[in-house]
Amino acid sequence: MSGSDYPKRHLSSDNYRTDTWIQKIFTGWHDPCPYDPDWEIDGLVIDWNKRTFVNPPYSNPLPWIEKAIYENKFNGSTVALLLKHDSSTKWYRMLHEAGAKFLLVNGRLKHQTRTGAAFPSVIAVLEGED
């Protein structure tokens, strides 16, 4: 998988911070897709750590989910992804088939703003080796 196959973040909806309470849960975890309005980091081409948290672009999370499944399956990494809760998508099915656990987020995330998101969210966890 090549990061060049993935378009850079181009929608304003792709550049939101992770809610602080979620960041606290994943303190110390590797983040290959940090908040970066200028999008200088290509987390799809770097190696991920054994514990990785990803808040991928909402406009196209599929490449990030493919990478997460790869890292989990071949490197034994535990990967947690913050996603829109949309079980009708191909990527949701892929995560389900890969054995992900889905943790529903109660209420709407605010992405460190004052306004709640227009959609529900879920944290999908691919459990790796200890």
Short mmCIF file of N, CA and C in Angstrom, two decimals:
data_model
loop_
_atom_site.label_atom_id
_atom_site.label_comp_id
_atom_site.label_asym_id
_atom_site.label_seq_id
_atom_site.Cartn_x
_atom_site.Cartn_y
_atom_site.Cartn_z
N MET A 1 0.86 -1.17 0.00
CA MET A 1 0.00 0.00 0.00
C MET A 1 0.90 1.23 0.00
N SER A 2 0.59 2.16 -0.82
CA SER A 2 1.40 3.36 -0.93
C SER A 2 0.61 4.58 -0.52
N GLY A 3 1.24 5.44 0.25
CA GLY A 3 0.59 6.67 0.65
C GLY A 3 0.28 7.56 -0.54
N SER A 4 1.03 7.39 -1.63
CA SER A 4 0.77 8.20 -2.82
C SER A 4 -0.56 7.82 -3.46
N ASP A 5 -1.08 6.64 -3.13
CA ASP A 5 -2.38 6.22 -3.65
C ASP A 5 -3.52 6.93 -2.92
N TYR A 6 -3.21 7.61 -1.86
CA TYR A 6 -4.24 8.25 -1.05
C TYR A 6 -4.19 9.76 -1.24
N PRO A 7 -5.31 10.37 -1.59
CA PRO A 7 -5.29 11.82 -1.77
C PRO A 7 -5.07 12.53 -0.44
N LYS A 8 -4.37 13.62 -0.49
CA LYS A 8 -4.15 14.40 0.72
C LYS A 8 -5.48 14.91 1.23
N ARG A 9 -5.51 15.22 2.52
CA ARG A 9 -6.74 15.75 3.11
C ARG A 9 -7.10 17.02 2.36
N HIS A 10 -8.32 17.07 1.89
CA HIS A 10 -8.71 18.21 1.10
C HIS A 10 -10.01 18.85 1.58
N LEU A 11 -10.71 18.21 2.43
CA LEU A 11 -11.97 18.75 2.92
C LEU A 11 -11.77 19.34 4.30
N SER A 12 -12.45 20.42 4.59
CA SER A 12 -12.33 21.00 5.92
C SER A 12 -12.80 20.02 6.98
N SER A 13 -13.70 19.11 6.61
CA SER A 13 -14.19 18.12 7.57
C SER A 13 -13.14 17.08 7.93
N ASP A 14 -12.02 17.08 7.23
CA ASP A 14 -10.95 16.14 7.53
C ASP A 14 -9.98 16.67 8.58
N ASN A 15 -10.08 17.92 8.94
CA ASN A 15 -9.12 18.53 9.86
C ASN A 15 -9.77 18.96 11.16
N TYR A 16 -10.08 17.98 11.98
CA TYR A 16 -10.63 18.23 13.31
C TYR A 16 -9.81 17.49 14.34
N ARG A 17 -9.65 18.12 15.46
CA ARG A 17 -8.90 17.51 16.56
C ARG A 17 -9.73 16.40 17.21
N THR A 18 -9.04 15.44 17.77
CA THR A 18 -9.69 14.40 18.54
C THR A 18 -10.12 14.98 19.88
N ASP A 19 -11.34 14.64 20.33
CA ASP A 19 -11.81 15.14 21.62
C ASP A 19 -10.79 14.79 22.72
N THR A 20 -10.60 15.72 23.65
CA THR A 20 -9.60 15.58 24.70
C THR A 20 -9.78 14.30 25.51
N TRP A 21 -11.02 13.94 25.84
CA TRP A 21 -11.23 12.76 26.67
C TRP A 21 -10.79 11.49 25.94
N ILE A 22 -10.87 11.48 24.62
CA ILE A 22 -10.39 10.32 23.85
C ILE A 22 -8.87 10.34 23.81
N GLN A 23 -8.28 11.51 23.62
CA GLN A 23 -6.82 11.62 23.62
C GLN A 23 -6.23 11.09 24.92
N LYS A 24 -6.89 11.38 26.04
CA LYS A 24 -6.39 10.91 27.34
C LYS A 24 -6.39 9.39 27.41
N ILE A 25 -7.41 8.75 26.86
CA ILE A 25 -7.47 7.28 26.86
C ILE A 25 -6.29 6.69 26.11
N PHE A 26 -5.89 7.34 25.02
CA PHE A 26 -4.84 6.79 24.17
C PHE A 26 -3.50 7.52 24.34
N THR A 27 -3.28 8.11 25.51
CA THR A 27 -2.01 8.75 25.82
C THR A 27 -0.88 7.72 25.68
N GLY A 28 0.16 8.10 24.97
CA GLY A 28 1.30 7.21 24.79
C GLY A 28 1.19 6.31 23.57
N TRP A 29 0.05 6.31 22.92
CA TRP A 29 -0.12 5.50 21.71
C TRP A 29 0.42 6.28 20.51
N HIS A 30 0.93 5.56 19.55
CA HIS A 30 1.43 6.16 18.30
C HIS A 30 0.23 6.71 17.51
N ASP A 31 0.40 7.88 16.91
CA ASP A 31 -0.64 8.50 16.09
C ASP A 31 -0.07 8.83 14.71
N PRO A 32 -0.33 7.97 13.71
CA PRO A 32 0.22 8.22 12.37
C PRO A 32 -0.58 9.25 11.57
N CYS A 33 -1.66 9.75 12.15
CA CYS A 33 -2.53 10.68 11.43
C CYS A 33 -2.93 11.83 12.37
N PRO A 34 -1.94 12.56 12.88
CA PRO A 34 -2.26 13.61 13.85
C PRO A 34 -2.95 14.79 13.19
N TYR A 35 -3.58 15.60 14.03
CA TYR A 35 -4.20 16.83 13.53
C TYR A 35 -3.11 17.65 12.87
N ASP A 36 -3.31 17.97 11.61
CA ASP A 36 -2.29 18.68 10.85
C ASP A 36 -2.95 19.41 9.69
N PRO A 37 -3.35 20.68 9.89
CA PRO A 37 -4.04 21.42 8.83
C PRO A 37 -3.27 21.50 7.52
N ASP A 38 -1.95 21.43 7.58
CA ASP A 38 -1.14 21.51 6.36
C ASP A 38 -0.84 20.14 5.76
N TRP A 39 -1.23 19.08 6.43
CA TRP A 39 -1.07 17.70 5.98
C TRP A 39 0.30 17.41 5.42
N GLU A 40 1.28 17.44 6.31
CA GLU A 40 2.67 17.18 5.94
C GLU A 40 3.10 15.74 6.22
N ILE A 41 2.34 15.01 7.02
CA ILE A 41 2.73 13.68 7.45
C ILE A 41 1.92 12.63 6.71
N ASP A 42 2.58 11.65 6.11
CA ASP A 42 1.87 10.58 5.43
C ASP A 42 1.96 9.32 6.27
N GLY A 43 0.98 9.13 7.12
CA GLY A 43 0.97 8.00 8.04
C GLY A 43 0.72 6.65 7.39
N LEU A 44 0.41 6.66 6.10
CA LEU A 44 0.17 5.39 5.40
C LEU A 44 1.46 4.71 4.96
N VAL A 45 2.56 5.43 4.91
CA VAL A 45 3.80 4.84 4.43
C VAL A 45 4.82 4.60 5.54
N ILE A 46 4.49 5.02 6.75
CA ILE A 46 5.41 4.78 7.87
C ILE A 46 4.97 3.52 8.62
N ASP A 47 5.91 2.93 9.36
CA ASP A 47 5.57 1.79 10.20
C ASP A 47 4.78 2.27 11.41
N TRP A 48 3.81 1.48 11.83
CA TRP A 48 3.01 1.80 13.01
C TRP A 48 3.53 1.00 14.18
N ASN A 49 3.34 1.54 15.38
CA ASN A 49 3.79 0.88 16.60
C ASN A 49 2.81 -0.20 17.04
N LYS A 50 3.18 -0.91 18.08
CA LYS A 50 2.33 -1.98 18.61
C LYS A 50 1.01 -1.47 19.14
N ARG A 51 0.97 -0.22 19.58
CA ARG A 51 -0.27 0.43 20.03
C ARG A 51 -0.44 1.71 19.23
N THR A 52 -1.43 1.72 18.36
CA THR A 52 -1.63 2.85 17.46
C THR A 52 -3.07 3.33 17.52
N PHE A 53 -3.22 4.65 17.64
CA PHE A 53 -4.53 5.29 17.59
C PHE A 53 -4.60 6.15 16.34
N VAL A 54 -5.71 6.04 15.59
CA VAL A 54 -5.85 6.78 14.34
C VAL A 54 -7.21 7.48 14.29
N ASN A 55 -7.18 8.76 14.01
CA ASN A 55 -8.38 9.54 13.71
C ASN A 55 -8.25 9.91 12.23
N PRO A 56 -8.66 9.00 11.32
CA PRO A 56 -8.41 9.20 9.90
C PRO A 56 -9.34 10.24 9.28
N PRO A 57 -9.01 10.66 8.07
CA PRO A 57 -9.90 11.60 7.37
C PRO A 57 -11.29 10.98 7.19
N TYR A 58 -12.31 11.73 7.56
CA TYR A 58 -13.67 11.22 7.44
C TYR A 58 -14.09 11.06 5.98
N SER A 59 -13.50 11.84 5.08
CA SER A 59 -13.90 11.78 3.68
C SER A 59 -13.50 10.47 3.00
N ASN A 60 -12.44 9.82 3.51
CA ASN A 60 -11.98 8.58 2.90
C ASN A 60 -11.15 7.77 3.90
N PRO A 61 -11.79 7.08 4.83
CA PRO A 61 -11.02 6.32 5.82
C PRO A 61 -10.51 4.98 5.29
N LEU A 62 -10.98 4.54 4.14
CA LEU A 62 -10.65 3.19 3.65
C LEU A 62 -9.15 2.89 3.62
N PRO A 63 -8.28 3.75 3.06
CA PRO A 63 -6.84 3.40 3.06
C PRO A 63 -6.28 3.23 4.46
N TRP A 64 -6.79 3.99 5.42
CA TRP A 64 -6.33 3.89 6.80
C TRP A 64 -6.81 2.59 7.43
N ILE A 65 -7.98 2.17 7.08
CA ILE A 65 -8.52 0.92 7.61
C ILE A 65 -7.77 -0.26 7.01
N GLU A 66 -7.46 -0.19 5.72
CA GLU A 66 -6.66 -1.24 5.09
C GLU A 66 -5.29 -1.34 5.77
N LYS A 67 -4.67 -0.21 6.04
CA LYS A 67 -3.36 -0.19 6.72
C LYS A 67 -3.49 -0.74 8.14
N ALA A 68 -4.56 -0.37 8.85
CA ALA A 68 -4.77 -0.86 10.21
C ALA A 68 -4.92 -2.38 10.24
N ILE A 69 -5.69 -2.91 9.31
CA ILE A 69 -5.88 -4.36 9.23
C ILE A 69 -4.55 -5.04 8.92
N TYR A 70 -3.78 -4.47 8.02
CA TYR A 70 -2.46 -5.01 7.69
C TYR A 70 -1.55 -5.02 8.91
N GLU A 71 -1.46 -3.87 9.60
CA GLU A 71 -0.59 -3.76 10.78
C GLU A 71 -1.01 -4.75 11.87
N ASN A 72 -2.30 -4.93 12.04
CA ASN A 72 -2.82 -5.87 13.03
C ASN A 72 -2.48 -7.31 12.65
N LYS A 73 -2.75 -7.66 11.41
CA LYS A 73 -2.59 -9.04 10.96
C LYS A 73 -1.12 -9.46 10.85
N PHE A 74 -0.29 -8.59 10.29
CA PHE A 74 1.09 -8.99 10.00
C PHE A 74 2.11 -8.53 11.04
N ASN A 75 1.77 -7.52 11.84
CA ASN A 75 2.71 -7.03 12.85
C ASN A 75 2.20 -7.19 14.27
N GLY A 76 0.98 -7.71 14.42
CA GLY A 76 0.42 -7.94 15.75
C GLY A 76 0.08 -6.67 16.51
N SER A 77 -0.09 -5.57 15.79
CA SER A 77 -0.38 -4.28 16.45
C SER A 77 -1.84 -4.20 16.89
N THR A 78 -2.06 -3.54 18.02
CA THR A 78 -3.40 -3.16 18.44
C THR A 78 -3.65 -1.78 17.85
N VAL A 79 -4.72 -1.66 17.08
CA VAL A 79 -5.03 -0.40 16.41
C VAL A 79 -6.44 0.02 16.78
N ALA A 80 -6.58 1.26 17.23
CA ALA A 80 -7.89 1.84 17.54
C ALA A 80 -8.13 2.97 16.55
N LEU A 81 -9.30 2.95 15.91
CA LEU A 81 -9.65 3.97 14.92
C LEU A 81 -10.91 4.70 15.33
N LEU A 82 -10.86 6.01 15.31
CA LEU A 82 -12.02 6.84 15.58
C LEU A 82 -12.70 7.13 14.25
N LEU A 83 -13.95 6.67 14.11
CA LEU A 83 -14.63 6.71 12.82
C LEU A 83 -16.07 7.18 12.94
N LYS A 84 -16.64 7.58 11.81
CA LYS A 84 -18.08 7.78 11.75
C LYS A 84 -18.72 6.43 11.99
N HIS A 85 -19.83 6.41 12.70
CA HIS A 85 -20.53 5.14 12.90
C HIS A 85 -21.46 4.94 11.71
N ASP A 86 -20.96 4.20 10.72
CA ASP A 86 -21.72 3.95 9.49
C ASP A 86 -21.52 2.50 9.08
N SER A 87 -22.40 1.65 9.55
CA SER A 87 -22.26 0.21 9.30
C SER A 87 -22.63 -0.18 7.87
N SER A 88 -23.02 0.76 7.03
CA SER A 88 -23.39 0.44 5.65
C SER A 88 -22.20 0.49 4.70
N THR A 89 -21.02 0.81 5.19
CA THR A 89 -19.86 1.00 4.32
C THR A 89 -19.03 -0.26 4.14
N LYS A 90 -18.25 -0.27 3.07
CA LYS A 90 -17.31 -1.37 2.80
C LYS A 90 -16.28 -1.47 3.92
N TRP A 91 -15.76 -0.32 4.36
CA TRP A 91 -14.71 -0.35 5.38
C TRP A 91 -15.23 -0.87 6.72
N TYR A 92 -16.48 -0.60 7.05
CA TYR A 92 -17.05 -1.12 8.30
C TYR A 92 -17.12 -2.65 8.23
N ARG A 93 -17.55 -3.16 7.07
CA ARG A 93 -17.61 -4.61 6.87
C ARG A 93 -16.22 -5.23 6.97
N MET A 94 -15.23 -4.57 6.38
CA MET A 94 -13.86 -5.07 6.44
C MET A 94 -13.37 -5.17 7.88
N LEU A 95 -13.66 -4.14 8.68
CA LEU A 95 -13.26 -4.18 10.08
C LEU A 95 -13.97 -5.30 10.83
N HIS A 96 -15.25 -5.45 10.58
CA HIS A 96 -16.03 -6.52 11.22
C HIS A 96 -15.44 -7.88 10.86
N GLU A 97 -15.14 -8.10 9.59
CA GLU A 97 -14.58 -9.38 9.14
C GLU A 97 -13.18 -9.61 9.70
N ALA A 98 -12.46 -8.53 10.01
CA ALA A 98 -11.11 -8.64 10.59
C ALA A 98 -11.16 -8.86 12.10
N GLY A 99 -12.37 -8.88 12.67
CA GLY A 99 -12.52 -9.16 14.10
C GLY A 99 -12.48 -7.94 15.00
N ALA A 100 -12.71 -6.76 14.44
CA ALA A 100 -12.68 -5.54 15.26
C ALA A 100 -13.80 -5.54 16.29
N LYS A 101 -13.51 -4.91 17.40
CA LYS A 101 -14.53 -4.62 18.43
C LYS A 101 -14.96 -3.19 18.20
N PHE A 102 -16.26 -2.92 18.31
CA PHE A 102 -16.79 -1.59 18.06
C PHE A 102 -17.29 -0.98 19.36
N LEU A 103 -16.69 0.12 19.76
CA LEU A 103 -17.05 0.82 20.98
C LEU A 103 -17.83 2.08 20.59
N LEU A 104 -19.11 2.09 20.89
CA LEU A 104 -19.95 3.22 20.50
C LEU A 104 -19.67 4.41 21.40
N VAL A 105 -19.61 5.57 20.79
CA VAL A 105 -19.39 6.82 21.53
C VAL A 105 -20.76 7.40 21.88
N ASN A 106 -21.00 7.60 23.16
CA ASN A 106 -22.27 8.15 23.63
C ASN A 106 -22.27 9.66 23.39
N GLY A 107 -23.27 10.16 22.68
CA GLY A 107 -23.33 11.58 22.35
C GLY A 107 -22.49 11.90 21.13
N ARG A 108 -22.53 13.12 20.73
CA ARG A 108 -21.79 13.56 19.55
C ARG A 108 -20.46 14.19 19.95
N LEU A 109 -19.40 13.82 19.24
CA LEU A 109 -18.09 14.41 19.50
C LEU A 109 -18.10 15.88 19.08
N LYS A 110 -17.26 16.66 19.73
CA LYS A 110 -17.18 18.09 19.41
C LYS A 110 -15.86 18.47 18.76
N HIS A 111 -14.92 17.55 18.67
CA HIS A 111 -13.64 17.79 18.00
C HIS A 111 -12.96 19.05 18.51
N GLN A 112 -13.04 19.25 19.82
CA GLN A 112 -12.46 20.41 20.50
C GLN A 112 -13.03 21.73 19.97
N THR A 113 -14.29 21.68 19.55
CA THR A 113 -15.03 22.89 19.18
C THR A 113 -16.25 22.97 20.09
N ARG A 114 -17.10 23.91 19.88
CA ARG A 114 -18.32 24.03 20.69
C ARG A 114 -19.51 23.35 20.05
N THR A 115 -19.34 22.87 18.84
CA THR A 115 -20.45 22.29 18.09
C THR A 115 -20.28 20.78 17.96
N GLY A 116 -21.36 20.05 18.20
CA GLY A 116 -21.31 18.60 18.06
C GLY A 116 -21.29 18.19 16.60
N ALA A 117 -20.66 17.05 16.34
CA ALA A 117 -20.62 16.50 14.98
C ALA A 117 -22.03 16.18 14.50
N ALA A 118 -22.20 16.14 13.20
CA ALA A 118 -23.51 15.86 12.60
C ALA A 118 -23.78 14.35 12.50
N PHE A 119 -22.89 13.55 13.05
CA PHE A 119 -22.99 12.09 12.92
C PHE A 119 -22.51 11.42 14.20
N PRO A 120 -22.96 10.20 14.46
CA PRO A 120 -22.44 9.46 15.60
C PRO A 120 -21.05 8.90 15.28
N SER A 121 -20.31 8.57 16.32
CA SER A 121 -18.95 8.06 16.15
C SER A 121 -18.79 6.71 16.83
N VAL A 122 -17.75 6.00 16.42
CA VAL A 122 -17.42 4.70 16.98
C VAL A 122 -15.90 4.58 17.03
N ILE A 123 -15.41 3.86 18.03
CA ILE A 123 -13.99 3.51 18.06
C ILE A 123 -13.91 2.03 17.75
N ALA A 124 -13.27 1.73 16.63
CA ALA A 124 -13.07 0.33 16.21
C ALA A 124 -11.69 -0.10 16.68
N VAL A 125 -11.63 -1.25 17.37
CA VAL A 125 -10.36 -1.73 17.92
C VAL A 125 -10.02 -3.08 17.33
N LEU A 126 -8.85 -3.15 16.71
CA LEU A 126 -8.28 -4.40 16.25
C LEU A 126 -7.25 -4.81 17.29
N GLU A 127 -7.56 -5.85 18.03
CA GLU A 127 -6.70 -6.26 19.14
C GLU A 127 -5.52 -7.06 18.63
N GLY A 128 -4.33 -6.64 19.04
CA GLY A 128 -3.10 -7.31 18.61
C GLY A 128 -2.57 -8.25 19.66
N GLU A 129 -1.32 -8.64 19.47
CA GLU A 129 -0.64 -9.52 20.40
C GLU A 129 -0.20 -8.72 21.62
N ASP A 130 -0.15 -9.38 22.76
CA ASP A 130 0.33 -8.70 23.97
C ASP A 130 1.82 -8.60 24.00
#
